C-alpha positions as a Markdown table, in Angstrom:
| # | Residue | x | y | z |
|---|---|---|---|---|
| 1 | Met | 0.0 | 0.0 | 0.0 |
| 2 | Thr | 1.4 | 3.4 | -1.0 |
| 3 | Arg | 2.0 | 6.1 | 1.6 |
| 4 | Glu | -0.8 | 8.2 | 0.0 |
| 5 | Ala | -3.2 | 5.3 | 0.2 |
| 6 | Thr | -2.3 | 4.6 | 3.8 |
| 7 | Arg | -3.1 | 8.2 | 4.7 |
| 8 | Tyr | -6.3 | 8.4 | 2.7 |
| 9 | Arg | -7.8 | 5.3 | 4.3 |
| 10 | Trp | -8.0 | 7.3 | 7.5 |
| 11 | Val | -10.0 | 10.0 | 5.6 |
| 12 | Val | -12.4 | 7.3 | 4.5 |
| 13 | Leu | -12.7 | 6.0 | 8.0 |
| 14 | Ala | -13.2 | 9.4 | 9.5 |
| 15 | Val | -16.0 | 10.3 | 7.1 |
| 16 | Gly | -17.6 | 6.8 | 7.5 |
| 17 | Ala | -17.4 | 7.2 | 11.3 |
| 18 | Val | -19.1 | 10.6 | 11.2 |
| 19 | Ala | -21.8 | 9.2 | 8.9 |
| 20 | Gln | -22.3 | 6.3 | 11.3 |
| 21 | Gly | -22.5 | 8.6 | 14.3 |
| 22 | Thr | -25.0 | 10.8 | 12.6 |
| 23 | Asn | -27.2 | 7.9 | 11.7 |
| 24 | Ala | -27.0 | 6.6 | 15.3 |
| 25 | Ala | -28.1 | 10.0 | 16.6 |
| 26 | Val | -31.5 | 9.2 | 15.0 |
| 27 | Phe | -32.1 | 5.5 | 15.8 |
| 28 | Leu | -30.2 | 5.5 | 19.2 |
| 29 | Gly | -30.5 | 9.2 | 20.2 |
| 30 | Leu | -34.3 | 9.6 | 19.9 |
| 31 | Pro | -34.9 | 7.3 | 22.9 |
| 32 | Ala | -33.3 | 10.0 | 25.0 |
| 33 | Ile | -36.4 | 12.2 | 24.4 |
| 34 | Thr | -38.9 | 9.4 | 25.1 |
| 35 | Pro | -40.8 | 11.4 | 27.7 |
| 36 | Gln | -41.1 | 14.4 | 25.3 |
| 37 | Leu | -42.2 | 12.2 | 22.4 |
| 38 | Arg | -44.9 | 10.7 | 24.6 |
| 39 | Asp | -46.2 | 14.1 | 25.6 |
| 40 | His | -45.9 | 15.6 | 22.1 |
| 41 | Phe | -47.7 | 12.8 | 20.3 |
| 42 | Gly | -49.9 | 11.6 | 23.3 |
| 43 | Leu | -48.6 | 8.1 | 23.2 |
| 44 | Ser | -48.3 | 5.2 | 25.7 |
| 45 | Leu | -45.0 | 3.5 | 26.5 |
| 46 | Pro | -45.6 | 0.6 | 24.1 |
| 47 | Gln | -46.8 | 3.1 | 21.4 |
| 48 | Val | -43.7 | 5.2 | 21.7 |
| 49 | Gly | -41.7 | 2.0 | 21.5 |
| 50 | Leu | -43.3 | 1.4 | 18.1 |
| 51 | Leu | -42.5 | 4.9 | 17.0 |
| 52 | Leu | -38.9 | 4.5 | 18.0 |
| 53 | Gly | -38.8 | 1.1 | 16.2 |
| 54 | Ala | -40.0 | 2.7 | 12.9 |
| 55 | Val | -36.5 | 3.7 | 11.9 |
| 56 | Asn | -35.2 | 0.2 | 12.5 |
| 57 | Leu | -38.1 | -1.3 | 10.5 |
| 58 | Gly | -37.2 | 0.7 | 7.5 |
| 59 | Thr | -33.5 | -0.1 | 7.9 |
| 60 | Met | -34.1 | -3.8 | 8.1 |
| 61 | Leu | -36.1 | -3.8 | 4.9 |
| 62 | Thr | -33.3 | -2.4 | 2.7 |
| 63 | Leu | -30.0 | -3.4 | 4.2 |
| 64 | Val | -29.3 | -6.3 | 1.9 |
| 65 | Leu | -30.4 | -4.2 | -1.1 |
| 66 | Trp | -28.0 | -1.3 | -0.2 |
| 67 | Gly | -25.2 | -3.8 | 0.5 |
| 68 | Ala | -25.7 | -5.4 | -2.9 |
| 69 | Ala | -25.8 | -2.0 | -4.5 |
| 70 | Ala | -22.5 | -1.0 | -2.8 |
| 71 | Asp | -20.9 | -4.2 | -4.1 |
| 72 | Arg | -22.0 | -3.2 | -7.7 |
| 73 | Arg | -21.7 | 0.6 | -7.7 |
| 74 | Gly | -19.4 | 1.5 | -4.8 |
| 75 | Glu | -19.9 | 3.3 | -1.5 |
| 76 | Arg | -19.9 | 6.9 | -2.6 |
| 77 | Leu | -23.1 | 6.7 | -4.7 |
| 78 | Val | -24.9 | 4.5 | -2.3 |
| 79 | Met | -24.2 | 6.6 | 0.9 |
| 80 | Thr | -24.8 | 9.9 | -0.8 |
| 81 | Thr | -28.2 | 8.9 | -2.2 |
| 82 | Gly | -29.2 | 7.3 | 1.1 |
| 83 | Gly | -28.1 | 10.3 | 3.2 |
| 84 | Val | -30.1 | 12.8 | 1.1 |
| 85 | Gly | -33.2 | 10.6 | 1.2 |
| 86 | Ala | -32.9 | 10.2 | 5.0 |
| 87 | Ala | -32.5 | 14.0 | 5.5 |
| 88 | Leu | -35.7 | 14.7 | 3.5 |
| 89 | Cys | -37.7 | 12.1 | 5.5 |
| 90 | Leu | -36.4 | 13.6 | 8.8 |
| 91 | Ala | -37.6 | 17.0 | 7.7 |
| 92 | Leu | -41.0 | 15.5 | 6.9 |
| 93 | Ala | -41.3 | 14.0 | 10.4 |
| 94 | Ala | -41.3 | 17.5 | 11.9 |
| 95 | Phe | -44.5 | 18.7 | 10.2 |
| 96 | Asp | -47.4 | 16.5 | 11.4 |
| 97 | Gly | -48.7 | 14.0 | 14.0 |
| 98 | Ala | -47.6 | 10.6 | 15.2 |
| 99 | Val | -48.8 | 8.6 | 12.1 |
| 100 | Val | -46.9 | 10.8 | 9.6 |
| 101 | Ala | -43.9 | 10.9 | 11.9 |
| 102 | Gly | -43.9 | 7.1 | 12.1 |
| 103 | Val | -44.1 | 6.8 | 8.3 |
| 104 | Ala | -41.4 | 9.4 | 7.9 |
| 105 | Leu | -39.1 | 7.5 | 10.3 |
| 106 | Val | -39.6 | 4.3 | 8.4 |
| 107 | Gly | -38.4 | 6.3 | 5.4 |
| 108 | Val | -35.4 | 7.5 | 7.4 |
| 109 | Gly | -34.5 | 3.9 | 8.0 |
| 110 | Leu | -35.1 | 2.9 | 4.4 |
| 111 | Phe | -32.5 | 5.5 | 3.2 |
| 112 | Gly | -30.3 | 5.5 | 6.3 |
| 113 | Ala | -29.5 | 1.8 | 5.9 |
| 114 | Ser | -27.1 | 2.7 | 3.1 |
| 115 | Val | -24.6 | 3.9 | 5.8 |
| 116 | Asn | -24.5 | 0.6 | 7.6 |
| 117 | Ala | -23.8 | -1.7 | 4.6 |
| 118 | Ala | -21.8 | 0.6 | 2.4 |
| 119 | Gly | -19.8 | 2.3 | 5.2 |
| 120 | Gly | -18.7 | -1.1 | 6.6 |
| 121 | Arg | -17.7 | -2.2 | 3.1 |
| 122 | Ala | -15.5 | 0.8 | 2.7 |
| 123 | Val | -13.6 | 0.1 | 6.0 |
| 124 | Leu | -13.1 | -3.6 | 5.2 |
| 125 | Thr | -11.9 | -2.8 | 1.7 |
| 126 | Trp | -9.4 | -0.1 | 2.7 |
| 127 | Phe | -7.9 | -1.8 | 5.8 |
| 128 | Pro | -5.8 | -5.0 | 6.0 |
| 129 | Pro | -7.2 | -8.0 | 8.0 |
| 130 | Asp | -4.8 | -7.4 | 11.0 |
| 131 | Arg | -6.0 | -3.8 | 11.3 |
| 132 | Arg | -9.7 | -4.2 | 10.6 |
| 133 | Gly | -10.8 | -4.9 | 14.1 |
| 134 | Leu | -9.4 | -1.6 | 15.3 |
| 135 | Ala | -10.7 | 0.3 | 12.2 |
| 136 | Met | -14.1 | -1.2 | 12.5 |
| 137 | Gly | -14.0 | -0.5 | 16.2 |
| 138 | Ile | -13.4 | 3.1 | 15.5 |
| 139 | Arg | -16.2 | 3.3 | 13.0 |
| 140 | Gln | -18.6 | 1.4 | 15.3 |
| 141 | Thr | -17.6 | 3.6 | 18.3 |
| 142 | Ala | -19.2 | 6.5 | 16.4 |
| 143 | Thr | -22.5 | 4.8 | 17.0 |
| 144 | Pro | -22.6 | 5.1 | 20.9 |
| 145 | Leu | -20.8 | 8.4 | 20.7 |
| 146 | Gly | -23.3 | 9.8 | 18.3 |
| 147 | Ala | -26.1 | 8.5 | 20.6 |
| 148 | Ala | -24.4 | 10.0 | 23.6 |
| 149 | Leu | -24.1 | 13.4 | 22.0 |
| 150 | Ala | -27.7 | 13.1 | 21.0 |
| 151 | Ala | -28.7 | 12.1 | 24.5 |
| 152 | Val | -27.2 | 15.3 | 25.8 |
| 153 | Val | -28.3 | 17.7 | 23.1 |
| 154 | Leu | -31.7 | 16.4 | 21.9 |
| 155 | Pro | -33.5 | 16.7 | 25.3 |
| 156 | Val | -32.3 | 20.3 | 25.5 |
| 157 | Val | -33.6 | 21.0 | 22.0 |
| 158 | Ala | -36.9 | 19.2 | 22.7 |
| 159 | Val | -37.6 | 21.2 | 25.9 |
| 160 | Gly | -36.5 | 24.5 | 24.5 |
| 161 | Ala | -37.8 | 24.4 | 21.0 |
| 162 | Gly | -40.1 | 21.4 | 20.8 |
| 163 | Val | -39.9 | 17.9 | 19.2 |
| 164 | Pro | -40.3 | 19.2 | 15.6 |
| 165 | Ala | -37.0 | 21.2 | 16.1 |
| 166 | Val | -35.3 | 17.9 | 17.0 |
| 167 | Phe | -36.3 | 16.3 | 13.7 |
| 168 | Leu | -35.1 | 19.4 | 11.7 |
| 169 | Ala | -31.8 | 19.5 | 13.5 |
| 170 | Leu | -31.2 | 15.8 | 12.7 |
| 171 | Ala | -32.2 | 16.5 | 9.1 |
| 172 | Gly | -29.6 | 19.2 | 8.8 |
| 173 | Ser | -26.8 | 17.1 | 10.2 |
| 174 | Thr | -27.7 | 14.1 | 8.0 |
| 175 | Gly | -27.7 | 16.3 | 4.8 |
| 176 | Phe | -24.4 | 17.7 | 5.7 |
| 177 | Val | -22.8 | 14.3 | 6.1 |
| 178 | Ala | -24.2 | 13.2 | 2.7 |
| 179 | Val | -22.3 | 16.1 | 1.1 |
| 180 | Ala | -19.1 | 15.1 | 2.9 |
| 181 | Val | -19.4 | 11.5 | 1.6 |
| 182 | Ala | -19.9 | 12.8 | -2.0 |
| 183 | Leu | -16.7 | 14.9 | -1.7 |
| 184 | Trp | -14.3 | 12.6 | 0.2 |
| 185 | Val | -15.2 | 8.9 | -0.1 |
| 186 | Arg | -13.8 | 6.8 | -2.9 |
| 187 | Glu | -12.8 | 3.1 | -3.4 |
| 188 | Pro | -9.2 | 1.9 | -3.4 |
| 189 | Pro | -7.8 | 0.6 | -6.7 |
| 190 | Trp | -7.9 | -3.0 | -5.5 |
| 191 | Ala | -11.6 | -3.0 | -4.7 |
| 192 | Val | -13.6 | -5.9 | -6.2 |
| 193 | Arg | -17.1 | -5.3 | -7.5 |
| 194 | Ser | -19.6 | -8.1 | -8.1 |
| 195 | Arg | -22.8 | -8.2 | -10.1 |
| 196 | Arg | -24.0 | -11.7 | -9.3 |
| 197 | Gly | -23.7 | -14.5 | -6.9 |
| 198 | His | -25.2 | -12.7 | -3.8 |
| 199 | Gly | -27.5 | -15.6 | -3.1 |
| 200 | Val | -24.5 | -17.7 | -2.2 |
| 201 | Val | -23.8 | -15.2 | 0.6 |
| 202 | Leu | -27.4 | -15.2 | 1.9 |
| 203 | Ser | -27.4 | -19.0 | 2.2 |
| 204 | Asp | -24.1 | -19.4 | 3.9 |
| 205 | Pro | -24.7 | -21.4 | 7.2 |
| 206 | Ala | -21.9 | -19.7 | 9.1 |
| 207 | Leu | -23.0 | -16.3 | 8.2 |
| 208 | Ile | -26.7 | -17.2 | 9.0 |
| 209 | Arg | -25.6 | -18.4 | 12.5 |
| 210 | Leu | -23.5 | -15.3 | 13.1 |
| 211 | Ser | -26.3 | -13.1 | 12.0 |
| 212 | Ala | -28.8 | -14.8 | 14.3 |
| 213 | Ala | -26.4 | -14.6 | 17.3 |
| 214 | Ser | -25.8 | -10.9 | 16.5 |
| 215 | Gly | -29.6 | -10.3 | 16.4 |
| 216 | Leu | -30.0 | -11.9 | 19.8 |
| 217 | Leu | -27.3 | -9.7 | 21.3 |
| 218 | Val | -29.2 | -6.6 | 20.0 |
| 219 | Val | -32.1 | -7.5 | 22.4 |
| 220 | Pro | -30.1 | -6.5 | 25.5 |
| 221 | Gln | -28.5 | -3.6 | 23.6 |
| 222 | Phe | -31.8 | -2.1 | 22.6 |
| 223 | Thr | -33.6 | -2.9 | 25.9 |
| 224 | Ala | -31.1 | -0.6 | 27.5 |
| 225 | Ala | -31.1 | 1.9 | 24.7 |
| 226 | Ala | -34.9 | 2.3 | 24.4 |
| 227 | Leu | -35.8 | 2.0 | 28.1 |
| 228 | Met | -32.9 | 3.0 | 30.3 |
| 229 | Val | -34.1 | 6.6 | 30.6 |
| 230 | Glu | -37.7 | 5.6 | 31.1 |
| 231 | Leu | -36.7 | 3.0 | 33.7 |
| 232 | Leu | -34.6 | 5.5 | 35.8 |
| 233 | His | -37.0 | 8.4 | 35.3 |
| 234 | Asp | -40.5 | 7.1 | 35.5 |
| 235 | His | -40.0 | 3.9 | 37.4 |
| 236 | Arg | -37.3 | 5.1 | 39.9 |
| 237 | Gly | -37.9 | 8.8 | 40.0 |
| 238 | Val | -34.5 | 10.0 | 38.7 |
| 239 | Ala | -34.6 | 13.5 | 37.1 |
| 240 | Val | -34.8 | 13.2 | 33.3 |
| 241 | Gly | -31.6 | 15.1 | 32.8 |
| 242 | Val | -29.7 | 12.9 | 35.2 |
| 243 | Ala | -31.2 | 9.8 | 33.6 |
| 244 | Ala | -30.2 | 11.0 | 30.1 |
| 245 | Gly | -26.7 | 11.8 | 31.4 |
| 246 | Leu | -26.4 | 8.2 | 32.7 |
| 247 | Phe | -27.5 | 6.9 | 29.3 |
| 248 | Ala | -24.9 | 9.1 | 27.7 |
| 249 | Ala | -22.2 | 7.8 | 30.0 |
| 250 | Ala | -23.1 | 4.2 | 29.1 |
| 251 | Gln | -22.9 | 5.0 | 25.4 |
| 252 | Ile | -19.4 | 6.5 | 25.9 |
| 253 | Met | -18.2 | 3.6 | 27.9 |
| 254 | Gly | -19.6 | 1.2 | 25.3 |
| 255 | Gly | -17.9 | 3.1 | 22.5 |
| 256 | Leu | -14.5 | 2.9 | 24.2 |
| 257 | Gly | -15.2 | -0.8 | 24.8 |
| 258 | Arg | -15.7 | -1.3 | 21.0 |
| 259 | Leu | -12.1 | 0.0 | 20.5 |
| 260 | Val | -10.7 | -2.4 | 23.1 |
| 261 | Val | -12.7 | -5.4 | 21.7 |
| 262 | Gly | -11.6 | -4.5 | 18.1 |
| 263 | Val | -7.9 | -4.5 | 19.1 |
| 264 | Trp | -8.4 | -7.7 | 21.0 |
| 265 | Ser | -10.0 | -9.4 | 18.0 |
| 266 | Asp | -7.1 | -8.3 | 15.7 |
| 267 | Arg | -4.8 | -10.4 | 17.8 |
| 268 | Leu | -6.9 | -13.6 | 17.6 |
| 269 | Pro | -7.4 | -16.1 | 14.7 |
| 270 | Asp | -11.1 | -16.2 | 15.7 |
| 271 | Arg | -13.1 | -13.0 | 16.0 |
| 272 | Val | -16.0 | -14.9 | 17.5 |
| 273 | Arg | -14.1 | -15.5 | 20.8 |
| 274 | Pro | -14.8 | -12.0 | 22.1 |
| 275 | Leu | -18.5 | -12.4 | 21.2 |
| 276 | Lys | -18.7 | -15.5 | 23.4 |
| 277 | Val | -17.2 | -13.8 | 26.4 |
| 278 | Leu | -19.3 | -10.6 | 26.0 |
| 279 | Ser | -22.5 | -12.6 | 25.7 |
| 280 | Val | -21.9 | -14.2 | 29.0 |
| 281 | Leu | -21.0 | -10.9 | 30.7 |
| 282 | Val | -24.1 | -9.2 | 29.3 |
| 283 | Ala | -26.4 | -12.0 | 30.5 |
| 284 | Val | -25.0 | -11.8 | 34.0 |
| 285 | Gly | -25.2 | -8.0 | 34.1 |
| 286 | Phe | -28.9 | -7.9 | 33.1 |
| 287 | Ala | -29.8 | -10.6 | 35.6 |
| 288 | Leu | -28.1 | -8.6 | 38.3 |
| 289 | Cys | -30.0 | -5.4 | 37.3 |
| 290 | Ala | -33.3 | -7.4 | 37.5 |
| 291 | Ala | -32.4 | -8.5 | 41.0 |
| 292 | Leu | -31.6 | -4.9 | 42.0 |
| 293 | Asp | -34.9 | -3.4 | 40.6 |
| 294 | Arg | -36.0 | -2.3 | 44.1 |
| 295 | Ala | -32.6 | -1.7 | 45.5 |
| 296 | Pro | -31.4 | 1.9 | 46.2 |
| 297 | Val | -31.4 | 3.7 | 42.9 |
| 298 | Glu | -27.7 | 4.5 | 43.2 |
| 299 | Leu | -27.0 | 0.8 | 43.4 |
| 300 | Leu | -29.2 | 0.0 | 40.4 |
| 301 | Ala | -27.6 | 2.7 | 38.4 |
| 302 | Ala | -24.1 | 1.4 | 39.3 |
| 303 | Ala | -25.1 | -1.9 | 37.8 |
| 304 | Leu | -27.2 | -0.7 | 34.9 |
| 305 | Val | -24.6 | 1.8 | 33.4 |
| 306 | Pro | -21.7 | -0.8 | 32.9 |
| 307 | Thr | -24.2 | -3.5 | 31.8 |
| 308 | Ala | -25.6 | -1.2 | 29.1 |
| 309 | Ala | -22.0 | -0.4 | 28.1 |
| 310 | Leu | -21.2 | -4.1 | 27.8 |
| 311 | Ala | -24.3 | -4.6 | 25.6 |
| 312 | Leu | -22.7 | -2.2 | 23.1 |
| 313 | Cys | -19.1 | -3.5 | 23.0 |
| 314 | Trp | -19.7 | -6.5 | 20.7 |
| 315 | Asn | -21.0 | -4.8 | 17.6 |
| 316 | Gly | -17.9 | -3.8 | 15.8 |
| 317 | Val | -16.2 | -7.2 | 15.9 |
| 318 | Ala | -19.4 | -9.0 | 14.8 |
| 319 | Val | -19.6 | -6.7 | 11.7 |
| 320 | Thr | -16.0 | -7.4 | 10.9 |
| 321 | Ala | -16.5 | -11.1 | 11.3 |
| 322 | Ala | -19.5 | -11.0 | 8.9 |
| 323 | Gly | -17.5 | -9.1 | 6.3 |
| 324 | Glu | -14.6 | -11.6 | 6.5 |
| 325 | Leu | -16.9 | -14.5 | 5.9 |
| 326 | Ala | -18.0 | -13.1 | 2.6 |
| 327 | Pro | -16.2 | -14.0 | -0.7 |
| 328 | Pro | -14.5 | -11.2 | -2.6 |
| 329 | Gly | -16.8 | -8.6 | -4.1 |
| 330 | Arg | -19.8 | -9.5 | -1.8 |
| 331 | Thr | -18.8 | -7.8 | 1.5 |
| 332 | Gly | -21.6 | -5.3 | 1.3 |
| 333 | Thr | -24.2 | -8.0 | 0.9 |
| 334 | Ala | -22.8 | -10.0 | 3.8 |
| 335 | Leu | -22.9 | -6.9 | 6.0 |
| 336 | Gly | -26.4 | -6.1 | 4.9 |
| 337 | Met | -27.5 | -9.6 | 5.9 |
| 338 | Gln | -25.8 | -9.4 | 9.3 |
| 339 | Asn | -27.2 | -6.0 | 9.9 |
| 340 | Thr | -30.7 | -7.1 | 8.9 |
| 341 | Ala | -30.8 | -9.5 | 11.8 |
| 342 | Asn | -29.6 | -6.7 | 14.1 |
| 343 | Tyr | -32.3 | -4.3 | 12.9 |
| 344 | Leu | -35.0 | -6.9 | 13.0 |
| 345 | Ser | -34.3 | -7.3 | 16.7 |
| 346 | Ala | -33.9 | -3.5 | 17.1 |
| 347 | Thr | -37.4 | -3.1 | 15.6 |
| 348 | Val | -39.1 | -5.7 | 17.8 |
| 349 | Thr | -37.2 | -5.1 | 21.1 |
| 350 | Pro | -38.4 | -1.5 | 22.1 |
| 351 | Pro | -42.2 | -2.3 | 21.9 |
| 352 | Leu | -41.7 | -5.8 | 23.2 |
| 353 | Ala | -39.6 | -4.7 | 26.1 |
| 354 | Gly | -41.9 | -1.8 | 26.8 |
| 355 | Trp | -44.9 | -4.2 | 26.8 |
| 356 | Val | -43.1 | -6.6 | 29.2 |
| 357 | Ala | -42.2 | -3.8 | 31.5 |
| 358 | Val | -45.8 | -2.5 | 31.7 |
| 359 | Thr | -47.4 | -5.9 | 31.9 |
| 360 | Leu | -45.0 | -8.1 | 33.8 |
| 361 | Gly | -42.7 | -5.5 | 35.5 |
| 362 | Trp | -39.3 | -4.1 | 34.8 |
| 363 | Pro | -37.4 | -7.1 | 36.2 |
| 364 | Ala | -39.1 | -9.3 | 33.6 |
| 365 | Ala | -37.9 | -6.9 | 30.8 |
| 366 | Leu | -34.4 | -7.0 | 32.1 |
| 367 | Leu | -34.5 | -10.8 | 32.4 |
| 368 | Leu | -35.7 | -11.0 | 28.8 |
| 369 | Ala | -32.4 | -9.3 | 27.7 |
| 370 | Ala | -30.4 | -11.7 | 29.8 |
| 371 | Val | -32.1 | -14.7 | 28.2 |
| 372 | Ala | -31.4 | -13.4 | 24.7 |
| 373 | Ala | -27.7 | -13.0 | 25.5 |
| 374 | Val | -27.6 | -16.7 | 26.7 |
| 375 | Ala | -29.3 | -17.8 | 23.5 |
| 376 | Ser | -26.7 | -15.9 | 21.5 |
| 377 | Arg | -23.9 | -17.7 | 23.4 |
| 378 | Leu | -25.4 | -21.0 | 22.5 |
| 379 | Leu | -25.5 | -20.2 | 18.8 |
| 380 | Leu | -21.8 | -19.3 | 19.0 |
| 381 | Thr | -20.8 | -22.6 | 20.4 |
| 382 | Val | -20.2 | -24.3 | 17.0 |
| 383 | Pro | -16.8 | -23.3 | 15.6 |
| 384 | Phe | -16.6 | -20.7 | 12.8 |
| 385 | Pro | -14.1 | -20.8 | 9.9 |
| 386 | Ala | -10.7 | -19.4 | 11.0 |
| 387 | Arg | -9.7 | -16.2 | 9.2 |
| 388 | Glu | -6.3 | -15.6 | 7.6 |
| 389 | Leu | -4.2 | -12.7 | 8.6 |
| 390 | Ala | -2.7 | -11.0 | 5.6 |
| 391 | Pro | 0.3 | -8.7 | 6.4 |
| 392 | Glu | -0.8 | -5.8 | 4.1 |
| 393 | Leu | -3.0 | -4.9 | 1.2 |
| 394 | Pro | -1.5 | -4.2 | -2.3 |
């Protein structure tokens, strides 16, 4: 790899990370204004869970399509088109009631899915195998950091200017990132494009199993993301600003954890090993939080914040593992498949966890997250193909 290419790959990573963080400000940041969304639209907790899940529903429906498009046309066209479409849908969400907002947020997901599949393909193409864990960890760290920034800023905007202003602010930032992608993202000379054979990727048993395990790990991640503020504020009486701050702290800790896990995976022949360890830790953490439901709120928060952070740590290494299972030229499709399982869980989890919390109690919702982590660990028991560590790209 030339010195110029070595430098430029960090530009691609930086733009991709900003795009990822901006996308996360929508699908992970909006839960920070759950109380304001409930008041603005007049919704119950399960209903606001459906609204928050709308972005994930739209994303789930188009991830494989965007990934295949990136394999055929490259990341720049795919991410720019998707970013512009997502910005327009966010602007639409500001101008009417709950139904229109829900439909618009589905549209945000439909277009925003381009970032997940195409951005991941760019990182895996530009970086050699023994640096991908770190690079993908940096990119995926942008997700909790974007959510953390949104958790701090969005409640202030919602209280001061109203929920429509939140949607307009997110539309502006998303449009800005789309322009940055158009200006600064390009493929390396050695990138491989493919126009056929994507069905082979979608039927690969190892990739199917990894995708299912990832989807199960999303259940604890989104139980915390969608309900942590509500749990601390409405259930335990913590001030909404403090609850949002604790949510932001968990996002930051989880982001740093993604870097650590990424470096860890670069030193192993098997990227699945960190997923096995983290799934067990997440299960134990959520079970502990369920047991502490009626404990002093300081004790509950002390357990909940690191548990929510652990529930975020695994994502980057799972995405990297999925991309490395794909044959040349089909990385985007593989990432789209793996992310589809994630977003399916992300769509179902907020309303399901909200319903369980309202109907059966908060400990039951937390135990649901623990059970999903245990199921993920069981799926990871069967060995996966070992990856080969190449010293450097051409």
